[in-house]
Short mmCIF file of C-alpha atoms and ligand atoms in Angstrom, two decimals:
data_model
loop_
_atom_site.label_atom_id
_atom_site.label_comp_id
_atom_site.label_asym_id
_atom_site.label_seq_id
_atom_site.Cartn_x
_atom_site.Cartn_y
_atom_site.Cartn_z
CA MET A 417 4.21 -13.67 -13.98
CA ALA A 418 7.39 -13.59 -10.72
CA VAL A 419 7.54 -13.14 -7.07
CA ARG A 420 10.11 -10.20 -6.17
CA GLN A 421 11.99 -9.95 -3.21
CA LEU A 422 10.39 -7.57 -0.45
CA ARG A 423 12.30 -4.12 0.90
CA MET A 424 12.11 -4.42 4.26
CA TYR A 425 12.90 -2.51 7.51
CA ASP A 426 15.56 -0.23 7.52
CA ASP A 427 16.09 -0.64 2.96
CA GLU A 428 16.43 3.46 2.46
CA ILE A 429 13.97 2.84 -0.58
CA LEU A 430 10.90 2.90 1.29
CA ARG A 431 11.57 6.14 2.51
CA LYS A 432 11.96 7.63 -0.88
CA GLN A 433 9.22 9.37 -2.96
CA CYS A 434 7.72 7.49 -5.71
CA LYS A 435 7.13 8.65 -9.15
CA GLU A 436 4.17 9.13 -11.47
CA VAL A 437 3.23 7.12 -13.90
CA THR A 438 3.03 8.77 -17.48
CA VAL A 439 2.56 5.38 -19.62
CA ILE A 440 0.89 2.13 -18.85
CA ASP A 441 3.23 -0.27 -20.91
CA GLU A 442 4.04 -3.58 -20.88
CA LYS A 443 7.08 -3.15 -18.30
CA VAL A 444 3.88 -1.41 -15.74
CA LYS A 445 1.52 -4.00 -16.31
CA ARG A 446 3.76 -6.44 -16.03
CA LEU A 447 5.17 -5.04 -12.57
CA ILE A 448 1.41 -5.25 -11.35
CA ASP A 449 1.08 -8.59 -12.05
CA ASP A 450 4.03 -9.79 -10.06
CA MET A 451 3.04 -7.21 -7.43
CA VAL A 452 -0.20 -9.25 -7.48
CA GLU A 453 2.29 -12.92 -7.15
CA THR A 454 4.17 -11.05 -4.61
CA LEU A 455 0.71 -9.71 -2.20
CA TYR A 456 -0.31 -14.03 -2.62
CA THR A 457 2.70 -15.34 -1.19
CA LYS A 458 2.10 -13.55 2.59
CA ALA A 459 -1.69 -15.21 4.02
CA ASP A 460 -2.52 -12.18 5.91
CA ALA A 461 -1.25 -9.35 3.27
CA ALA A 462 -4.34 -6.80 2.38
CA GLY A 463 -2.09 -4.51 0.59
CA LEU A 464 1.53 -4.03 -1.64
CA ALA A 465 3.02 -0.56 -2.65
CA ALA A 466 5.44 -0.97 -5.55
CA CYS A 467 8.34 0.58 -3.29
CA GLN A 468 8.23 -2.29 -1.31
CA VAL A 469 9.48 -3.99 -4.01
CA GLY A 470 12.38 -1.66 -4.88
CA VAL A 471 9.93 0.18 -8.20
CA LEU A 472 9.55 3.48 -7.07
CA LYS A 473 6.09 4.05 -9.16
CA GLN A 474 3.07 5.03 -7.57
CA ILE A 475 1.52 1.63 -8.12
CA VAL A 476 -0.47 -0.48 -5.31
CA VAL A 477 -2.23 -3.29 -5.35
CA ILE A 478 -4.32 -4.25 -2.14
CA ASP A 479 -6.65 -7.56 -1.50
CA MET A 480 -8.68 -7.16 1.47
CA GLY A 481 -11.04 -10.60 0.66
CA GLU A 482 -13.32 -8.49 -1.37
CA GLY A 483 -11.63 -8.60 -4.68
CA LEU A 484 -8.37 -7.20 -6.19
CA LEU A 485 -7.89 -3.42 -6.56
CA LYS A 486 -5.09 -2.10 -8.70
CA LEU A 487 -4.07 1.15 -8.40
CA ILE A 488 -1.97 3.84 -10.73
CA ASN A 489 -1.12 6.60 -9.29
CA PRO A 490 -3.64 6.29 -6.02
CA LYS A 491 -4.57 9.44 -4.36
CA ILE A 492 -6.49 10.46 -1.21
CA ILE A 493 -9.42 12.90 -2.47
CA ALA A 494 -11.03 13.17 0.95
CA VAL A 495 -11.38 11.61 4.25
CA ASP A 496 -14.11 11.65 7.64
CA GLY A 497 -14.42 11.17 11.17
CA THR A 498 -11.72 8.79 12.61
CA GLN A 499 -11.21 5.36 14.06
CA GLU A 500 -8.73 3.28 15.66
CA CYS A 501 -6.61 1.10 13.77
CA VAL A 502 -4.16 -2.25 14.53
CA GLU A 503 -1.74 -1.97 11.91
CA GLY A 504 1.33 -3.98 9.98
CA CYS A 505 3.35 -3.76 7.43
CA LEU A 506 4.52 -6.26 4.53
CA SER A 507 7.88 -5.11 4.91
CA PHE A 508 7.96 -5.17 8.79
CA PRO A 509 7.19 -8.26 9.72
CA GLY A 510 6.22 -8.90 13.57
CA ARG A 511 5.27 -5.40 14.49
CA VAL A 512 2.35 -3.94 14.96
CA GLY A 513 0.91 -1.36 15.95
CA LYS A 514 -2.21 0.79 17.28
CA THR A 515 -2.95 3.57 14.61
CA ILE A 516 -6.15 6.52 14.44
CA ARG A 517 -6.88 6.44 10.80
CA PRO A 518 -9.54 8.50 9.10
CA GLN A 519 -13.31 6.48 8.93
CA LYS A 520 -14.41 6.58 5.38
CA VAL A 521 -11.39 7.39 2.38
CA THR A 522 -11.74 8.80 -0.93
CA ILE A 523 -9.55 7.65 -3.51
CA GLN A 524 -9.32 8.56 -7.32
CA ALA A 525 -6.60 6.58 -9.17
CA LEU A 526 -6.19 5.49 -12.92
CA ASN A 527 -7.58 1.62 -14.17
CA GLU A 528 -4.37 -0.89 -16.04
CA ASN A 529 -6.42 0.61 -18.96
CA GLY A 530 -5.31 4.62 -17.72
CA ASP A 531 -8.92 5.37 -16.90
CA SER A 532 -9.35 7.33 -14.33
CA PHE A 533 -11.69 6.08 -11.50
CA GLU A 534 -13.27 7.25 -7.37
CA MET A 535 -13.75 4.30 -4.69
CA THR A 536 -14.65 4.75 -1.55
CA GLY A 537 -13.86 2.69 1.66
CA GLU A 538 -14.89 2.10 5.12
CA GLY A 539 -13.34 0.84 8.09
CA GLU A 540 -10.27 -1.65 6.92
CA LEU A 541 -10.19 -0.48 3.44
CA ALA A 542 -9.87 3.07 4.43
CA LYS A 543 -7.15 1.91 6.70
CA CYS A 544 -5.35 0.09 3.75
CA PHE A 545 -5.72 3.28 1.47
CA CYS A 546 -4.15 5.41 4.05
CA HIS A 547 -1.51 2.62 4.25
CA GLU A 548 -0.85 2.07 0.87
CA ILE A 549 -0.64 5.88 -0.29
CA ASP A 550 1.68 6.78 2.15
CA HIS A 551 4.02 4.31 1.19
CA LEU A 552 4.28 5.90 -2.03
CA ASN A 553 5.43 8.88 -0.29
CA GLY A 554 8.26 7.53 1.42
CA LYS A 555 5.43 7.36 4.49
CA LEU A 556 5.84 4.34 6.95
CA PHE A 557 3.01 3.22 9.22
CA LEU A 558 5.65 3.94 12.20
CA ASP A 559 5.14 6.64 11.97
CA GLU A 560 1.51 7.25 12.92
CA VAL A 561 1.97 4.15 15.70
CA ILE A 562 0.47 5.57 18.56
CA GLU A 563 0.76 2.13 20.95
CA PHE A 564 2.85 -0.78 19.72
CA ILE A 565 1.38 -4.16 20.27
CA ASP A 566 3.48 -6.98 21.51
CA LEU A 567 2.87 -10.31 19.44
CA ASN A 568 4.43 -12.33 22.29
CA GLU A 569 2.22 -11.59 24.65
ZN1 ZN B 2083 3.19 -1.51 4.58
#
């Protein structure tokens, strides 16, 4: 495993569409392992999308403190309710803002064995699903911010 370099700020790759993974081979599994290792170098990190380490593949890793999730080709298939969130991003250290996200989000994804599964997250996990899946479509939380929060206050 290896820590990969994070893509930050106005790096063009963060605005590109990630491609669907068609074959889950050793290269993809190594990428996922590296993403996990990179995620765990940041103490307050919850999730990481492949484009944030410079790879345009639809892969996300999430750990909200309740176990590691590895999502391949994740899609949102249902949402319910709304919540006000406080949101940041590993690619934008120091920037935090309020966003409105669904309260409950159901996703469908593949695991590392290529098996399809569904999962529903509420609250912080619902926010994280939206944030990371947005990354795969070249969208950033900055697009959703209704008010930036000054961390120096
Ligand atoms: Zn992010």
